[in-house]
JSON list of C-alpha atoms and ligand atoms in Angstrom, two decimals:
[
{"chain": "A", "resi": 1, "resn": "MET", "atom": "CA", "xyz": [-37.86, -4.57, -16.56]},
{"chain": "A", "resi": 2, "resn": "MET", "atom": "CA", "xyz": [-37.23, -6.59, -20.13]},
{"chain": "A", "resi": 3, "resn": "THR", "atom": "CA", "xyz": [-35.38, -9.47, -21.30]},
{"chain": "A", "resi": 4, "resn": "LEU", "atom": "CA", "xyz": [-32.24, -8.41, -23.20]},
{"chain": "A", "resi": 5, "resn": "CYS", "atom": "CA", "xyz": [-31.33, -12.17, -24.06]},
{"chain": "A", "resi": 6, "resn": "HIS", "atom": "CA", "xyz": [-30.21, -15.25, -22.35]},
{"chain": "A", "resi": 7, "resn": "GLU", "atom": "CA", "xyz": [-26.87, -15.81, -21.42]},
{"chain": "A", "resi": 8, "resn": "ASN", "atom": "CA", "xyz": [-26.06, -18.75, -23.63]},
{"chain": "A", "resi": 9, "resn": "ASP", "atom": "CA", "xyz": [-27.12, -16.60, -26.66]},
{"chain": "A", "resi": 10, "resn": "ILE", "atom": "CA", "xyz": [-23.72, -14.90, -25.92]},
{"chain": "A", "resi": 11, "resn": "GLU", "atom": "CA", "xyz": [-20.95, -17.10, -26.48]},
{"chain": "A", "resi": 12, "resn": "GLU", "atom": "CA", "xyz": [-17.59, -17.28, -23.97]},
{"chain": "A", "resi": 13, "resn": "GLY", "atom": "CA", "xyz": [-15.21, -14.73, -25.00]},
{"chain": "A", "resi": 14, "resn": "SER", "atom": "CA", "xyz": [-17.66, -12.94, -27.42]},
{"chain": "A", "resi": 15, "resn": "SER", "atom": "CA", "xyz": [-20.04, -9.74, -27.75]},
{"chain": "A", "resi": 16, "resn": "LYS", "atom": "CA", "xyz": [-23.23, -9.40, -29.09]},
{"chain": "A", "resi": 17, "resn": "GLY", "atom": "CA", "xyz": [-25.13, -5.85, -30.01]},
{"chain": "A", "resi": 18, "resn": "PHE", "atom": "CA", "xyz": [-28.79, -5.04, -29.07]},
{"chain": "A", "resi": 19, "resn": "GLU", "atom": "CA", "xyz": [-31.04, -2.28, -30.14]},
{"chain": "A", "resi": 20, "resn": "VAL", "atom": "CA", "xyz": [-33.44, -1.08, -27.00]},
{"chain": "A", "resi": 21, "resn": "ALA", "atom": "CA", "xyz": [-35.88, 2.00, -26.95]},
{"chain": "A", "resi": 22, "resn": "ASN", "atom": "CA", "xyz": [-33.63, 3.34, -30.01]},
{"chain": "A", "resi": 23, "resn": "LYS", "atom": "CA", "xyz": [-30.63, 3.07, -28.44]},
{"chain": "A", "resi": 24, "resn": "TYR", "atom": "CA", "xyz": [-27.48, 0.62, -29.06]},
{"chain": "A", "resi": 25, "resn": "LEU", "atom": "CA", "xyz": [-26.22, -1.83, -26.27]},
{"chain": "A", "resi": 26, "resn": "PHE", "atom": "CA", "xyz": [-23.65, -4.74, -26.14]},
{"chain": "A", "resi": 27, "resn": "ALA", "atom": "CA", "xyz": [-23.16, -7.40, -23.95]},
{"chain": "A", "resi": 28, "resn": "VAL", "atom": "CA", "xyz": [-19.87, -9.26, -23.56]},
{"chain": "A", "resi": 29, "resn": "LYS", "atom": "CA", "xyz": [-19.34, -12.86, -21.78]},
{"chain": "A", "resi": 30, "resn": "LYS", "atom": "CA", "xyz": [-16.07, -13.38, -20.20]},
{"chain": "A", "resi": 31, "resn": "ASP", "atom": "CA", "xyz": [-15.17, -16.08, -17.82]},
{"chain": "A", "resi": 32, "resn": "ALA", "atom": "CA", "xyz": [-18.87, -17.18, -17.75]},
{"chain": "A", "resi": 33, "resn": "GLN", "atom": "CA", "xyz": [-19.65, -13.40, -16.23]},
{"chain": "A", "resi": 34, "resn": "ILE", "atom": "CA", "xyz": [-21.88, -10.89, -18.27]},
{"chain": "A", "resi": 35, "resn": "PHE", "atom": "CA", "xyz": [-21.12, -7.47, -18.93]},
{"chain": "A", "resi": 36, "resn": "VAL", "atom": "CA", "xyz": [-23.48, -4.59, -20.34]},
{"chain": "A", "resi": 37, "resn": "TYR", "atom": "CA", "xyz": [-22.77, -1.32, -21.87]},
{"chain": "A", "resi": 38, "resn": "TYR", "atom": "CA", "xyz": [-23.95, 1.54, -23.87]},
{"chain": "A", "resi": 39, "resn": "ASN", "atom": "CA", "xyz": [-22.34, 1.25, -27.57]},
{"chain": "A", "resi": 40, "resn": "TYR", "atom": "CA", "xyz": [-21.17, 4.82, -27.71]},
{"chain": "A", "resi": 41, "resn": "CYS", "atom": "CA", "xyz": [-17.66, 5.30, -27.47]},
{"chain": "A", "resi": 42, "resn": "PRO", "atom": "CA", "xyz": [-16.59, 8.32, -25.42]},
{"chain": "A", "resi": 43, "resn": "HIS", "atom": "CA", "xyz": [-14.39, 9.51, -27.66]},
{"chain": "A", "resi": 44, "resn": "LEU", "atom": "CA", "xyz": [-16.76, 10.50, -30.13]},
{"chain": "A", "resi": 45, "resn": "GLY", "atom": "CA", "xyz": [-20.04, 8.94, -29.49]},
{"chain": "A", "resi": 46, "resn": "THR", "atom": "CA", "xyz": [-19.72, 6.30, -32.51]},
{"chain": "A", "resi": 47, "resn": "PRO", "atom": "CA", "xyz": [-20.81, 2.68, -32.11]},
{"chain": "A", "resi": 48, "resn": "LEU", "atom": "CA", "xyz": [-17.90, 0.58, -31.35]},
{"chain": "A", "resi": 49, "resn": "GLU", "atom": "CA", "xyz": [-18.41, -2.64, -33.57]},
{"chain": "A", "resi": 50, "resn": "TRP", "atom": "CA", "xyz": [-16.37, -3.59, -36.39]},
{"chain": "A", "resi": 51, "resn": "GLN", "atom": "CA", "xyz": [-18.89, -5.86, -37.87]},
{"chain": "A", "resi": 52, "resn": "GLU", "atom": "CA", "xyz": [-22.20, -6.92, -36.41]},
{"chain": "A", "resi": 53, "resn": "ASP", "atom": "CA", "xyz": [-21.62, -8.27, -32.86]},
{"chain": "A", "resi": 54, "resn": "GLN", "atom": "CA", "xyz": [-17.74, -7.76, -33.12]},
{"chain": "A", "resi": 55, "resn": "PHE", "atom": "CA", "xyz": [-16.98, -5.52, -30.33]},
{"chain": "A", "resi": 56, "resn": "LEU", "atom": "CA", "xyz": [-13.60, -7.06, -29.00]},
{"chain": "A", "resi": 57, "resn": "ASP", "atom": "CA", "xyz": [-9.78, -6.95, -29.97]},
{"chain": "A", "resi": 58, "resn": "SER", "atom": "CA", "xyz": [-8.29, -10.08, -32.34]},
{"chain": "A", "resi": 59, "resn": "ASP", "atom": "CA", "xyz": [-7.93, -12.20, -28.94]},
{"chain": "A", "resi": 60, "resn": "GLY", "atom": "CA", "xyz": [-11.00, -11.17, -27.29]},
{"chain": "A", "resi": 61, "resn": "ALA", "atom": "CA", "xyz": [-9.21, -9.68, -24.31]},
{"chain": "A", "resi": 62, "resn": "LEU", "atom": "CA", "xyz": [-10.55, -5.93, -24.58]},
{"chain": "A", "resi": 63, "resn": "ILE", "atom": "CA", "xyz": [-13.32, -4.11, -26.01]},
{"chain": "A", "resi": 64, "resn": "GLN", "atom": "CA", "xyz": [-11.99, -1.96, -28.88]},
{"chain": "A", "resi": 65, "resn": "CYS", "atom": "CA", "xyz": [-13.49, 0.79, -30.77]},
{"chain": "A", "resi": 66, "resn": "SER", "atom": "CA", "xyz": [-13.40, 0.44, -34.41]},
{"chain": "A", "resi": 67, "resn": "THR", "atom": "CA", "xyz": [-13.09, 4.09, -35.21]},
{"chain": "A", "resi": 68, "resn": "HIS", "atom": "CA", "xyz": [-9.74, 4.89, -33.86]},
{"chain": "A", "resi": 69, "resn": "GLY", "atom": "CA", "xyz": [-8.75, 1.85, -32.00]},
{"chain": "A", "resi": 70, "resn": "ALA", "atom": "CA", "xyz": [-9.52, 2.86, -28.16]},
{"chain": "A", "resi": 71, "resn": "LEU", "atom": "CA", "xyz": [-9.19, -0.32, -25.77]},
{"chain": "A", "resi": 72, "resn": "PHE", "atom": "CA", "xyz": [-11.25, -0.87, -23.08]},
{"chain": "A", "resi": 73, "resn": "LEU", "atom": "CA", "xyz": [-11.16, -3.02, -20.24]},
{"chain": "A", "resi": 74, "resn": "ILE", "atom": "CA", "xyz": [-13.91, -5.78, -20.49]},
{"chain": "A", "resi": 75, "resn": "GLU", "atom": "CA", "xyz": [-14.90, -5.97, -16.71]},
{"chain": "A", "resi": 76, "resn": "SER", "atom": "CA", "xyz": [-15.13, -2.10, -16.10]},
{"chain": "A", "resi": 77, "resn": "GLY", "atom": "CA", "xyz": [-15.33, -0.37, -19.43]},
{"chain": "A", "resi": 78, "resn": "GLN", "atom": "CA", "xyz": [-12.18, 1.76, -18.81]},
{"chain": "A", "resi": 79, "resn": "CYS", "atom": "CA", "xyz": [-10.51, 2.97, -21.59]},
{"chain": "A", "resi": 80, "resn": "ILE", "atom": "CA", "xyz": [-6.49, 2.12, -21.22]},
{"chain": "A", "resi": 81, "resn": "GLN", "atom": "CA", "xyz": [-5.46, 2.95, -24.47]},
{"chain": "A", "resi": 82, "resn": "GLY", "atom": "CA", "xyz": [-6.29, 5.39, -26.83]},
{"chain": "A", "resi": 83, "resn": "PRO", "atom": "CA", "xyz": [-7.68, 8.86, -27.37]},
{"chain": "A", "resi": 84, "resn": "CYS", "atom": "CA", "xyz": [-10.46, 8.62, -24.59]},
{"chain": "A", "resi": 85, "resn": "LYS", "atom": "CA", "xyz": [-7.70, 6.79, -22.07]},
{"chain": "A", "resi": 86, "resn": "GLY", "atom": "CA", "xyz": [-9.32, 6.99, -18.86]},
{"chain": "A", "resi": 87, "resn": "LYS", "atom": "CA", "xyz": [-12.73, 7.52, -19.65]},
{"chain": "A", "resi": 88, "resn": "HIS", "atom": "CA", "xyz": [-15.35, 4.85, -19.31]},
{"chain": "A", "resi": 89, "resn": "LEU", "atom": "CA", "xyz": [-17.90, 3.09, -21.67]},
{"chain": "A", "resi": 90, "resn": "LYS", "atom": "CA", "xyz": [-21.30, 3.55, -19.82]},
{"chain": "A", "resi": 91, "resn": "ALA", "atom": "CA", "xyz": [-22.38, 0.31, -18.01]},
{"chain": "A", "resi": 92, "resn": "ILE", "atom": "CA", "xyz": [-26.04, -0.53, -18.03]},
{"chain": "A", "resi": 93, "resn": "PRO", "atom": "CA", "xyz": [-27.48, -2.15, -15.07]},
{"chain": "A", "resi": 94, "resn": "PHE", "atom": "CA", "xyz": [-29.08, -5.23, -15.15]},
{"chain": "A", "resi": 95, "resn": "GLN", "atom": "CA", "xyz": [-30.58, -8.37, -13.17]},
{"chain": "A", "resi": 96, "resn": "GLN", "atom": "CA", "xyz": [-30.30, -12.09, -13.95]},
{"chain": "A", "resi": 97, "resn": "GLY", "atom": "CA", "xyz": [-32.68, -14.87, -13.10]},
{"chain": "A", "resi": 98, "resn": "ASN", "atom": "CA", "xyz": [-32.99, -18.16, -14.60]},
{"chain": "A", "resi": 99, "resn": "GLY", "atom": "CA", "xyz": [-30.19, -17.20, -17.16]},
{"chain": "A", "resi": 100, "resn": "PHE", "atom": "CA", "xyz": [-32.06, -14.54, -18.54]},
{"chain": "A", "resi": 101, "resn": "ILE", "atom": "CA", "xyz": [-30.30, -10.98, -18.81]},
{"chain": "A", "resi": 102, "resn": "MET", "atom": "CA", "xyz": [-32.84, -8.39, -17.96]},
{"chain": "A", "resi": 103, "resn": "ILE", "atom": "CA", "xyz": [-32.59, -4.55, -18.06]},
{"chain": "A", "resi": 104, "resn": "ASN", "atom": "CA", "xyz": [-34.77, -1.62, -17.07]},
{"chain": "A", "resi": 105, "resn": "GLU", "atom": "CA", "xyz": [-35.82, -0.02, -20.69]},
{"chain": "A", "resi": 106, "resn": "GLU", "atom": "CA", "xyz": [-36.36, 3.54, -18.95]},
{"chain": "A", "resi": 107, "resn": "ASP", "atom": "CA", "xyz": [-32.73, 3.36, -18.03]},
{"chain": "A", "resi": 108, "resn": "VAL", "atom": "CA", "xyz": [-32.01, 2.74, -21.56]},
{"chain": "A", "resi": 109, "resn": "ALA", "atom": "CA", "xyz": [-34.28, 5.75, -22.78]},
{"chain": "A", "resi": 110, "resn": "ARG", "atom": "CA", "xyz": [-32.55, 8.16, -20.80]},
{"chain": "A", "resi": 111, "resn": "LEU", "atom": "CA", "xyz": [-29.02, 7.51, -22.05]},
{"chain": "A", "resi": 112, "resn": "GLY", "atom": "CA", "xyz": [-27.92, 10.48, -24.07]},
{"chain": "A", "resi": 113, "resn": "ARG", "atom": "CA", "xyz": [-24.18, 11.91, -24.55]},
{"chain": "A", "resi": 114, "resn": "ILE", "atom": "CA", "xyz": [-21.67, 11.01, -22.27]},
{"chain": "B", "resi": 201, "resn": "FES", "atom": "S1", "xyz": [-14.56, 7.08, -31.82]},
{"chain": "B", "resi": 201, "resn": "FES", "atom": "FE1", "xyz": [-13.55, 5.62, -30.54]},
{"chain": "B", "resi": 201, "resn": "FES", "atom": "S2", "xyz": [-11.64, 6.03, -30.18]},
{"chain": "B", "resi": 201, "resn": "FES", "atom": "FE2", "xyz": [-12.64, 7.91, -31.40]}
]
């Protein structure tokens, strides 16, 4: 296991990008809960963010792909609007202990095309 970050490194209602094992991930904090996903749009496989650490729509309610605007639920990663409607972002399993978010590097290294 490796530490991705501390949960306090992500502000409530915001997101943060990471690079692990040459793969891109991002985490979102909503209602004090953390969600971690592979930064790979199920439409064309592009990274999602608009700018560094900006993965959410303007009111912070949904994850939004900057390429064609697909919208995803923060809680499940399900696309609810856009060209990949019905598909899901790939959730990354993680553990939390003492406020740290920990992931398995081997899980991440295995990520490929969805
Ligand atoms: S690449 Fe994300 S919506 Fe097209």
